[in-house]
mmCIF file of C-alpha atoms and ligand atoms in Angstrom:
data_model
loop_
_atom_site.group_PDB
_atom_site.id
_atom_site.type_symbol
_atom_site.label_atom_id
_atom_site.label_comp_id
_atom_site.label_asym_id
_atom_site.label_seq_id
_atom_site.Cartn_x
_atom_site.Cartn_y
_atom_site.Cartn_z
ATOM 1 C CA UNK A 1 0.000 0.000 0.000
ATOM 2 C CA UNK A 2 1.347 3.407 -0.970
ATOM 3 C CA UNK A 3 1.554 5.922 1.820
ATOM 4 C CA UNK A 4 3.219 8.792 0.008
ATOM 5 C CA UNK A 5 4.003 9.933 -3.505
ATOM 6 C CA UNK A 6 5.877 12.803 -5.083
ATOM 7 C CA UNK A 7 7.989 13.968 -7.937
ATOM 8 C CA UNK A 8 11.038 16.110 -8.432
ATOM 9 C CA UNK A 9 14.335 16.654 -10.144
ATOM 10 C CA UNK A 10 17.358 14.460 -9.483
ATOM 11 C CA UNK A 11 20.093 16.510 -7.799
ATOM 12 C CA UNK A 12 22.684 13.751 -7.766
ATOM 13 C CA UNK A 13 22.985 10.081 -8.448
ATOM 14 C CA UNK A 14 25.202 7.568 -6.706
ATOM 15 C CA UNK A 15 25.592 3.836 -7.052
ATOM 16 C CA UNK A 16 22.801 3.073 -4.559
ATOM 17 C CA UNK A 17 20.198 5.633 -5.414
ATOM 18 C CA UNK A 18 19.384 9.220 -6.221
ATOM 19 C CA UNK A 19 18.868 12.458 -4.340
ATOM 20 C CA UNK A 20 15.585 14.060 -5.434
ATOM 21 C CA UNK A 21 14.519 17.658 -4.809
ATOM 22 C CA UNK A 22 11.041 17.229 -3.417
ATOM 23 C CA UNK A 23 9.524 20.534 -2.386
ATOM 24 C CA UNK A 24 11.913 22.141 0.054
ATOM 25 C CA UNK A 25 13.615 18.852 0.876
ATOM 26 C CA UNK A 26 16.218 16.659 -0.734
ATOM 27 C CA UNK A 27 15.027 13.090 -0.490
ATOM 28 C CA UNK A 28 17.159 10.011 -1.018
ATOM 29 C CA UNK A 29 15.347 7.461 -3.169
ATOM 30 C CA UNK A 30 16.261 3.896 -3.971
ATOM 31 C CA UNK A 31 16.237 2.616 -7.509
ATOM 32 C CA UNK A 32 13.844 -0.117 -8.574
ATOM 33 C CA UNK A 33 16.488 -2.198 -10.261
ATOM 34 C CA UNK A 34 19.887 -2.069 -11.847
ATOM 35 C CA UNK A 35 18.392 -1.349 -15.244
ATOM 36 C CA UNK A 36 16.901 1.929 -14.054
ATOM 37 C CA UNK A 37 19.534 4.348 -15.306
ATOM 38 C CA UNK A 38 18.909 7.755 -13.800
ATOM 39 C CA UNK A 39 21.171 10.763 -14.083
ATOM 40 C CA UNK A 40 21.485 14.186 -12.543
ATOM 41 C CA UNK A 41 18.735 16.402 -13.960
ATOM 42 C CA UNK A 42 16.196 13.658 -14.582
ATOM 43 C CA UNK A 43 12.598 14.342 -13.495
ATOM 44 C CA UNK A 44 11.238 11.400 -11.595
ATOM 45 C CA UNK A 45 8.198 10.239 -9.665
ATOM 46 C CA UNK A 46 8.763 8.440 -6.405
ATOM 47 C CA UNK A 47 6.598 6.484 -3.985
ATOM 48 C CA UNK A 48 6.966 5.257 -0.418
ATOM 49 C CA UNK A 49 5.097 2.096 0.425
ATOM 50 C CA UNK A 50 5.452 2.227 4.196
ATOM 51 C CA UNK A 51 6.487 5.054 6.454
ATOM 52 C CA UNK A 52 9.591 3.197 7.596
ATOM 53 C CA UNK A 53 10.959 2.429 4.167
ATOM 54 C CA UNK A 54 13.055 4.547 1.838
ATOM 55 C CA UNK A 55 11.039 5.869 -1.107
ATOM 56 C CA UNK A 56 11.839 4.410 -4.483
ATOM 57 C CA UNK A 57 11.782 5.843 -7.976
ATOM 58 C CA UNK A 58 8.669 4.822 -9.881
ATOM 59 C CA UNK A 59 9.214 6.417 -13.272
ATOM 60 C CA UNK A 60 11.324 8.872 -15.241
ATOM 61 C CA UNK A 61 9.818 11.621 -17.379
ATOM 62 C CA UNK A 62 10.979 11.813 -20.995
ATOM 63 C CA UNK A 63 14.173 13.860 -21.228
ATOM 64 C CA UNK A 64 14.486 17.011 -23.316
ATOM 65 C CA UNK A 65 18.116 16.013 -23.829
ATOM 66 C CA UNK A 66 20.901 13.870 -22.433
ATOM 67 C CA UNK A 67 24.541 14.836 -22.607
ATOM 68 C CA UNK A 68 26.710 11.754 -22.925
ATOM 69 C CA UNK A 69 30.392 11.010 -23.299
ATOM 70 C CA UNK A 70 32.092 7.944 -24.685
ATOM 71 C CA UNK A 71 34.365 5.819 -22.537
ATOM 72 C CA UNK A 72 37.654 4.302 -23.703
ATOM 73 C CA UNK A 73 35.768 1.518 -25.504
ATOM 74 C CA UNK A 74 33.434 3.902 -27.268
ATOM 75 C CA UNK A 75 30.378 3.161 -25.156
ATOM 76 C CA UNK A 76 28.092 6.046 -24.268
ATOM 77 C CA UNK A 77 27.788 7.029 -20.625
ATOM 78 C CA UNK A 78 25.430 9.756 -19.404
ATOM 79 C CA UNK A 79 26.694 13.016 -17.892
ATOM 80 C CA UNK A 80 23.483 14.961 -17.188
ATOM 81 C CA UNK A 81 19.912 15.270 -18.473
ATOM 82 C CA UNK A 82 17.583 18.176 -19.248
ATOM 83 C CA UNK A 83 20.198 20.884 -19.531
ATOM 84 C CA UNK A 84 19.737 24.139 -21.437
ATOM 85 C CA UNK A 85 23.354 25.110 -21.776
ATOM 86 C CA UNK A 86 26.870 23.769 -21.481
ATOM 87 C CA UNK A 87 29.399 26.074 -19.836
ATOM 88 C CA UNK A 88 32.935 24.948 -20.531
ATOM 89 C CA UNK A 89 35.179 26.335 -17.811
ATOM 90 C CA UNK A 90 38.841 27.078 -18.456
ATOM 91 C CA UNK A 91 41.460 29.109 -16.598
ATOM 92 C CA UNK A 92 45.003 30.408 -17.097
ATOM 93 C CA UNK A 93 45.971 27.782 -14.480
ATOM 94 C CA UNK A 94 45.956 24.787 -15.035
ATOM 95 C CA UNK A 95 47.116 25.428 -18.614
ATOM 96 C CA UNK A 96 44.044 25.266 -20.857
ATOM 97 C CA UNK A 97 43.444 22.224 -23.014
ATOM 98 C CA UNK A 98 41.733 23.861 -26.001
ATOM 99 C CA UNK A 99 41.160 20.487 -27.640
ATOM 100 C CA UNK A 100 38.963 19.593 -24.695
ATOM 101 C CA UNK A 101 37.076 22.886 -25.083
ATOM 102 C CA UNK A 102 36.558 22.092 -28.790
ATOM 103 C CA UNK A 103 35.185 18.642 -28.009
ATOM 104 C CA UNK A 104 32.753 19.881 -25.406
ATOM 105 C CA UNK A 105 31.566 22.565 -27.764
ATOM 106 C CA UNK A 106 31.188 19.945 -30.498
ATOM 107 C CA UNK A 107 29.227 17.747 -28.075
ATOM 108 C CA UNK A 108 26.853 20.605 -27.299
ATOM 109 C CA UNK A 109 26.536 21.421 -30.980
ATOM 110 C CA UNK A 110 25.585 17.816 -31.843
ATOM 111 C CA UNK A 111 22.851 17.888 -29.194
ATOM 112 C CA UNK A 112 21.732 21.392 -30.144
ATOM 113 C CA UNK A 113 22.543 22.637 -26.670
ATOM 114 C CA UNK A 114 23.772 26.231 -26.303
ATOM 115 C CA UNK A 115 27.414 26.555 -25.288
ATOM 116 C CA UNK A 116 29.534 29.191 -23.599
ATOM 117 C CA UNK A 117 33.104 29.485 -22.406
ATOM 118 C CA UNK A 118 33.811 30.724 -18.889
ATOM 119 C CA UNK A 119 37.393 31.745 -18.258
ATOM 120 C CA UNK A 120 37.866 31.692 -14.489
ATOM 121 C CA UNK A 121 40.797 32.997 -12.408
ATOM 122 C CA UNK A 122 41.020 36.258 -14.350
ATOM 123 C CA UNK A 123 42.868 37.517 -11.245
ATOM 124 C CA UNK A 124 45.862 35.487 -12.472
ATOM 125 C CA UNK A 125 45.873 37.398 -15.786
ATOM 126 C CA UNK A 126 44.444 36.222 -19.094
ATOM 127 C CA UNK A 127 46.825 38.106 -21.418
ATOM 128 C CA UNK A 128 48.545 34.896 -22.469
ATOM 129 C CA UNK A 129 45.371 33.257 -23.763
ATOM 130 C CA UNK A 130 43.642 36.160 -25.537
ATOM 131 C CA UNK A 131 44.567 34.858 -29.010
ATOM 132 C CA UNK A 132 42.843 31.559 -28.231
ATOM 133 C CA UNK A 133 39.810 33.343 -26.810
ATOM 134 C CA UNK A 134 39.596 35.545 -29.914
ATOM 135 C CA UNK A 135 39.380 32.414 -32.062
ATOM 136 C CA UNK A 136 36.308 31.316 -30.117
ATOM 137 C CA UNK A 137 34.774 34.778 -30.003
ATOM 138 C CA UNK A 138 35.163 35.095 -33.785
ATOM 139 C CA UNK A 139 33.370 31.765 -34.216
ATOM 140 C CA UNK A 140 30.442 32.997 -32.130
ATOM 141 C CA UNK A 141 31.097 31.189 -28.849
ATOM 142 C CA UNK A 142 30.263 33.571 -25.977
ATOM 143 C CA UNK A 143 33.273 33.959 -23.644
ATOM 144 C CA UNK A 144 33.098 35.451 -20.166
ATOM 145 C CA UNK A 145 36.180 36.235 -18.099
ATOM 146 C CA UNK A 146 35.535 35.990 -14.377
ATOM 147 C CA UNK A 147 37.194 35.358 -11.046
ATOM 148 C CA UNK A 148 35.513 33.362 -8.301
ATOM 149 C CA UNK A 149 38.233 34.673 -5.984
ATOM 150 C CA UNK A 150 38.121 38.425 -6.683
ATOM 151 C CA UNK A 151 34.479 38.512 -7.782
ATOM 152 C CA UNK A 152 35.332 40.152 -11.104
ATOM 153 C CA UNK A 153 32.692 39.472 -13.750
ATOM 154 C CA UNK A 154 30.577 37.388 -11.369
ATOM 155 C CA UNK A 155 27.484 39.622 -11.490
ATOM 156 C CA UNK A 156 27.493 39.427 -15.266
ATOM 157 C CA UNK A 157 27.894 35.647 -15.120
ATOM 158 C CA UNK A 158 25.032 35.367 -12.655
ATOM 159 C CA UNK A 159 22.847 37.359 -15.052
ATOM 160 C CA UNK A 160 23.847 35.144 -17.969
ATOM 161 C CA UNK A 161 22.786 32.044 -16.034
ATOM 162 C CA UNK A 162 19.255 33.267 -15.231
ATOM 163 C CA UNK A 163 16.297 31.121 -16.284
ATOM 164 C CA UNK A 164 18.489 28.331 -17.563
ATOM 165 C CA UNK A 165 19.915 25.062 -16.374
ATOM 166 C CA UNK A 166 23.633 25.227 -17.066
ATOM 167 C CA UNK A 167 26.056 22.325 -16.833
ATOM 168 C CA UNK A 168 29.602 23.296 -15.809
ATOM 169 C CA UNK A 169 32.310 21.102 -17.321
ATOM 170 C CA UNK A 170 36.041 21.272 -17.902
ATOM 171 C CA UNK A 171 39.448 20.227 -16.624
ATOM 172 C CA UNK A 172 39.964 19.521 -12.968
ATOM 173 C CA UNK A 173 41.096 22.520 -10.947
ATOM 174 C CA UNK A 174 39.760 25.288 -13.191
ATOM 175 C CA UNK A 175 37.344 26.330 -10.440
ATOM 176 C CA UNK A 176 33.938 24.954 -11.437
ATOM 177 C CA UNK A 177 32.948 24.223 -7.830
ATOM 178 C CA UNK A 178 34.389 27.520 -6.623
ATOM 179 C CA UNK A 179 32.290 29.395 -9.178
ATOM 180 C CA UNK A 180 29.167 27.492 -8.197
ATOM 181 C CA UNK A 181 29.778 28.100 -4.500
ATOM 182 C CA UNK A 182 30.115 31.812 -5.229
ATOM 183 C CA UNK A 183 26.964 31.850 -7.384
ATOM 184 C CA UNK A 184 24.662 29.628 -5.352
ATOM 185 C CA UNK A 185 24.856 30.420 -1.645
ATOM 186 C CA UNK A 186 23.185 27.124 -0.754
ATOM 187 C CA UNK A 187 25.946 25.243 -2.510
ATOM 188 C CA UNK A 188 28.589 26.526 -0.095
ATOM 189 C CA UNK A 189 27.252 24.200 2.581
ATOM 190 C CA UNK A 190 27.729 21.160 0.415
ATOM 191 C CA UNK A 191 31.286 20.461 1.461
ATOM 192 C CA UNK A 192 30.323 16.849 2.095
ATOM 193 C CA UNK A 193 30.179 16.456 -1.675
ATOM 194 C CA UNK A 194 33.891 17.117 -1.784
ATOM 195 C CA UNK A 195 36.448 14.450 -1.218
ATOM 196 C CA UNK A 196 40.215 14.658 -1.292
ATOM 197 C CA UNK A 197 42.064 13.212 -4.268
ATOM 198 C CA UNK A 198 45.494 11.442 -4.061
ATOM 199 C CA UNK A 199 47.342 14.738 -3.816
ATOM 200 C CA UNK A 200 45.123 15.914 -0.991
ATOM 201 C CA UNK A 201 43.142 18.399 -3.060
ATOM 202 C CA UNK A 202 39.397 18.760 -2.994
ATOM 203 C CA UNK A 203 37.808 17.486 -6.141
ATOM 204 C CA UNK A 204 34.266 16.864 -7.284
ATOM 205 C CA UNK A 205 33.395 13.206 -7.759
ATOM 206 C CA UNK A 206 29.787 13.202 -8.932
ATOM 207 C CA UNK A 207 27.579 15.604 -10.848
ATOM 208 C CA UNK A 208 25.440 17.718 -8.546
ATOM 209 C CA UNK A 209 22.700 20.192 -9.337
ATOM 210 C CA UNK A 210 22.111 23.436 -7.390
ATOM 211 C CA UNK A 211 19.426 26.092 -7.603
ATOM 212 C CA UNK A 212 20.576 29.628 -8.309
ATOM 213 C CA UNK A 213 17.513 31.297 -6.853
ATOM 214 C CA UNK A 214 14.266 30.622 -5.039
ATOM 215 C CA UNK A 215 12.627 29.147 -8.150
ATOM 216 C CA UNK A 216 13.877 26.079 -9.969
ATOM 217 C CA UNK A 217 14.195 27.847 -13.348
ATOM 218 C CA UNK A 218 17.804 28.853 -12.777
ATOM 219 C CA UNK A 219 20.104 26.035 -11.829
ATOM 220 C CA UNK A 220 23.680 24.964 -12.282
ATOM 221 C CA UNK A 221 25.136 21.488 -12.390
ATOM 222 C CA UNK A 222 28.659 20.942 -11.083
ATOM 223 C CA UNK A 223 30.405 18.092 -12.859
ATOM 224 C CA UNK A 224 33.653 16.316 -11.982
ATOM 225 C CA UNK A 225 36.713 17.563 -13.879
ATOM 226 C CA UNK A 226 37.884 15.434 -16.773
ATOM 227 C CA UNK A 227 41.079 14.797 -18.698
ATOM 228 C CA UNK A 228 39.234 13.911 -21.857
ATOM 229 C CA UNK A 229 35.805 14.073 -23.402
ATOM 230 C CA UNK A 230 34.273 12.912 -26.654
ATOM 231 C CA UNK A 231 30.604 12.971 -27.596
ATOM 232 C CA UNK A 232 29.097 9.723 -28.857
ATOM 233 C CA UNK A 233 28.605 9.766 -32.610
ATOM 234 C CA UNK A 234 27.250 6.928 -34.683
ATOM 235 C CA UNK A 235 28.771 8.238 -37.881
ATOM 236 C CA UNK A 236 32.186 9.649 -38.566
ATOM 237 C CA UNK A 237 30.625 12.626 -40.369
ATOM 238 C CA UNK A 238 29.297 13.817 -37.035
ATOM 239 C CA UNK A 239 32.823 14.988 -36.193
ATOM 240 C CA UNK A 240 32.340 17.710 -38.753
ATOM 241 C CA UNK A 241 28.993 18.969 -37.534
ATOM 242 C CA UNK A 242 30.501 19.771 -34.143
ATOM 243 C CA UNK A 243 32.905 22.278 -35.694
ATOM 244 C CA UNK A 244 30.840 25.219 -36.905
ATOM 245 C CA UNK A 245 33.419 26.681 -39.295
ATOM 246 C CA UNK A 246 34.353 23.317 -40.832
ATOM 247 C CA UNK A 247 30.700 22.538 -41.368
ATOM 248 C CA UNK A 248 30.174 25.913 -43.034
ATOM 249 C CA UNK A 249 33.218 25.803 -45.336
ATOM 250 C CA UNK A 250 32.703 22.076 -46.049
ATOM 251 C CA UNK A 251 29.702 22.960 -48.207
ATOM 252 C CA UNK A 252 32.201 24.124 -50.878
ATOM 253 C CA UNK A 253 34.249 20.903 -51.050
ATOM 254 C CA UNK A 254 34.344 19.166 -54.448
ATOM 255 C CA UNK A 255 32.963 15.922 -53.031
ATOM 256 C CA UNK A 256 29.800 15.843 -50.992
ATOM 257 C CA UNK A 257 31.211 13.123 -48.709
ATOM 258 C CA UNK A 258 34.559 14.909 -48.281
ATOM 259 C CA UNK A 259 36.182 14.008 -44.948
ATOM 260 C CA UNK A 260 38.497 17.053 -45.253
ATOM 261 C CA UNK A 261 41.570 14.862 -44.885
ATOM 262 C CA UNK A 262 43.365 14.081 -48.186
ATOM 263 C CA UNK A 263 40.571 14.594 -50.726
ATOM 264 C CA UNK A 264 41.269 16.784 -53.760
ATOM 265 C CA UNK A 265 39.277 19.978 -54.010
ATOM 266 C CA UNK A 266 38.765 20.179 -50.232
ATOM 267 C CA UNK A 267 37.631 23.698 -49.335
ATOM 268 C CA UNK A 268 38.346 23.096 -45.648
ATOM 269 C CA UNK A 269 42.043 22.333 -46.213
ATOM 270 C CA UNK A 270 42.184 25.320 -48.532
ATOM 271 C CA UNK A 271 40.806 27.524 -45.786
ATOM 272 C CA UNK A 272 43.319 26.110 -43.306
ATOM 273 C CA UNK A 273 46.214 27.007 -45.690
ATOM 274 C CA UNK A 274 44.921 30.547 -46.099
ATOM 275 C CA UNK A 275 44.275 30.749 -42.323
ATOM 276 C CA UNK A 276 40.537 31.251 -42.834
ATOM 277 C CA UNK A 277 40.232 28.274 -40.488
ATOM 278 C CA UNK A 278 42.459 28.138 -37.424
ATOM 279 C CA UNK A 279 44.995 25.284 -37.930
ATOM 280 C CA UNK A 280 44.651 24.251 -34.287
ATOM 281 C CA UNK A 281 40.881 23.894 -34.670
ATOM 282 C CA UNK A 282 41.439 21.819 -37.820
ATOM 283 C CA UNK A 283 43.875 19.595 -35.907
ATOM 284 C CA UNK A 284 41.190 19.246 -33.234
ATOM 285 C CA UNK A 285 38.718 18.092 -35.908
ATOM 286 C CA UNK A 286 41.240 15.574 -37.264
ATOM 287 C CA UNK A 287 41.895 14.149 -33.802
ATOM 288 C CA UNK A 288 38.206 13.648 -33.134
ATOM 289 C CA UNK A 289 37.748 12.131 -36.586
ATOM 290 C CA UNK A 290 40.641 9.703 -35.984
ATOM 291 C CA UNK A 291 39.161 8.735 -32.626
ATOM 292 C CA UNK A 292 35.815 7.795 -34.196
ATOM 293 C CA UNK A 293 37.633 6.026 -37.011
ATOM 294 C CA UNK A 294 39.610 3.937 -34.513
ATOM 295 C CA UNK A 295 36.469 3.082 -32.562
ATOM 296 C CA UNK A 296 34.673 2.161 -35.779
ATOM 297 C CA UNK A 297 31.913 4.601 -34.907
HETATM 298 N N1 GTP B 1 43.460 32.406 -8.314
HETATM 299 C C1 GTP B 1 42.266 31.845 -8.336
HETATM 300 N N2 GTP B 1 42.095 30.589 -7.884
HETATM 301 C C2 GTP B 1 40.862 30.045 -7.932
HETATM 302 C C3 GTP B 1 39.748 30.748 -8.458
HETATM 303 N N3 GTP B 1 38.679 29.942 -8.413
HETATM 304 C C4 GTP B 1 39.096 28.781 -7.863
HETATM 305 N N4 GTP B 1 40.418 28.827 -7.572
HETATM 306 C C5 GTP B 1 41.215 27.750 -6.960
HETATM 307 O O1 GTP B 1 41.357 26.681 -7.886
HETATM 308 C C6 GTP B 1 41.417 25.430 -7.218
HETATM 309 C C7 GTP B 1 40.419 24.444 -7.807
HETATM 310 O O2 GTP B 1 39.102 24.900 -7.576
HETATM 311 P P1 GTP B 1 37.829 23.941 -7.689
HETATM 312 O O3 GTP B 1 36.647 24.836 -7.601
HETATM 313 O O4 GTP B 1 37.892 22.796 -6.762
HETATM 314 O O5 GTP B 1 38.012 23.404 -9.187
HETATM 315 P P2 GTP B 1 37.064 22.355 -9.963
HETATM 316 O O6 GTP B 1 37.059 22.818 -11.375
HETATM 317 O O7 GTP B 1 35.762 22.220 -9.304
HETATM 318 O O8 GTP B 1 37.913 21.001 -9.860
HETATM 319 P P3 GTP B 1 37.343 19.473 -9.949
HETATM 320 O O9 GTP B 1 36.216 19.342 -8.990
HETATM 321 O O10 GTP B 1 38.526 18.649 -9.602
HETATM 322 O O11 GTP B 1 36.919 19.290 -11.375
HETATM 323 C C8 GTP B 1 41.153 25.742 -5.749
HETATM 324 O O12 GTP B 1 42.385 25.754 -5.057
HETATM 325 C C9 GTP B 1 40.535 27.125 -5.770
HETATM 326 O O13 GTP B 1 40.793 27.863 -4.605
HETATM 327 C C10 GTP B 1 39.960 32.099 -8.920
HETATM 328 O O14 GTP B 1 39.063 32.810 -9.410
HETATM 329 N N5 GTP B 1 41.236 32.573 -8.843
HETATM 330 MG MG1 MG B 2 34.774 20.595 -8.534
HETATM 331 ZN ZN1 ZN B 3 36.629 18.829 -47.566
#
C-alpha cells in the first residue's frame, strides 16, 4: 500500500540511489532495479510504500536532452539530463586544453545545446590566452572572463545564467565548484560532496545540481573535472557537424562526402592554408575524426 508519492528533479545520483529535490527537501530514493539508469537532472516520480521504508523511484519523465560522453571503448555514458546550456570552464591555471574545449563545444553542438566558455581565475591574468579566446569569439562562442576569488565578472555571469539550467564542465582545478559556491549560496554548505584526491586536493566526484535562486528555473550542475571528453557519434561525419566553421566551409568541397583529410578539391584544407580556419581547430577536428575512425563509430 502506498503511503506517500511525489515527484522532483534528481540533484545527484550515486551507485545506490538518487537524491531528489522534493519541495523544500532533498530526499534520497532507492532505484527499482539495476536497469533503471537515472542521471542528474532527470525528473522522476517516487513512492513510499510504508512510512519506515526509503522511497523508491517509480518512473522517469521523458528527457528534453541527455549529454553523454564515450568511454575508452566507445560506449556512451550519461553526464546529465535536461540541460539548457553547457558552460565549458577554463582558466590560465591549469594550462588550458583547447582540444577539450573544442570537443565539449562539439558535443553541445551535436545535441543542439547552447554553449559558452567561462574563463575563471582572471585575477591570475588572461593576457597569455587572448589569441585563443579571440578564435572562439570570432566563431560565435560567448566567452566570459571571471574570477571566483576576486568577484570580477561574477554579477554578469550570474545574469547570464538566469532562467536556464547550465552544466559546468572542464578540466579539474579550473574552479567549477568555486564558481558554483560563489553563485549559489546554498551550494557553499555542500562540502560533504567534496572528497580529497590522491594529492590531498578537494575534487568533485559526482555531478550535482544546485538552484541559483528561489525558483527552480535557474540552476547549475557541477560536474567532476575530466582529462578527456568525446561525444558519442554513430557516424564519422558527425565529427564535422561539431565544428561550426568546418561545417560551413565544407559545403564548398568538391565531393559531398569529403572528410576534409586528403581529398582533392577540399575547401576546408584550402581555408586552413589561407588561415581562414584556425589550424589548431582543424587539428582538433582531425583528432576527433581519428578517434571515431579507430572506434569504428
Ligand atoms: N586564483 C584563483 N584561484 C581560484 C579561483 N577559483 C578557484 N580557484 C582555486 O582553484 C582550485 C580548484 O578549484 P575547484 O573549484 O575545486 O576546481 P574544480 O574545477 O571544481 O575542480 P574538480 O572538482 O577537480 O573538477 C582551488 O584551489 C581554488 O581555490 C579564482 O578565481 N582565482
Ligand atoms: Mg569541482
Ligand atoms: Zn573537404
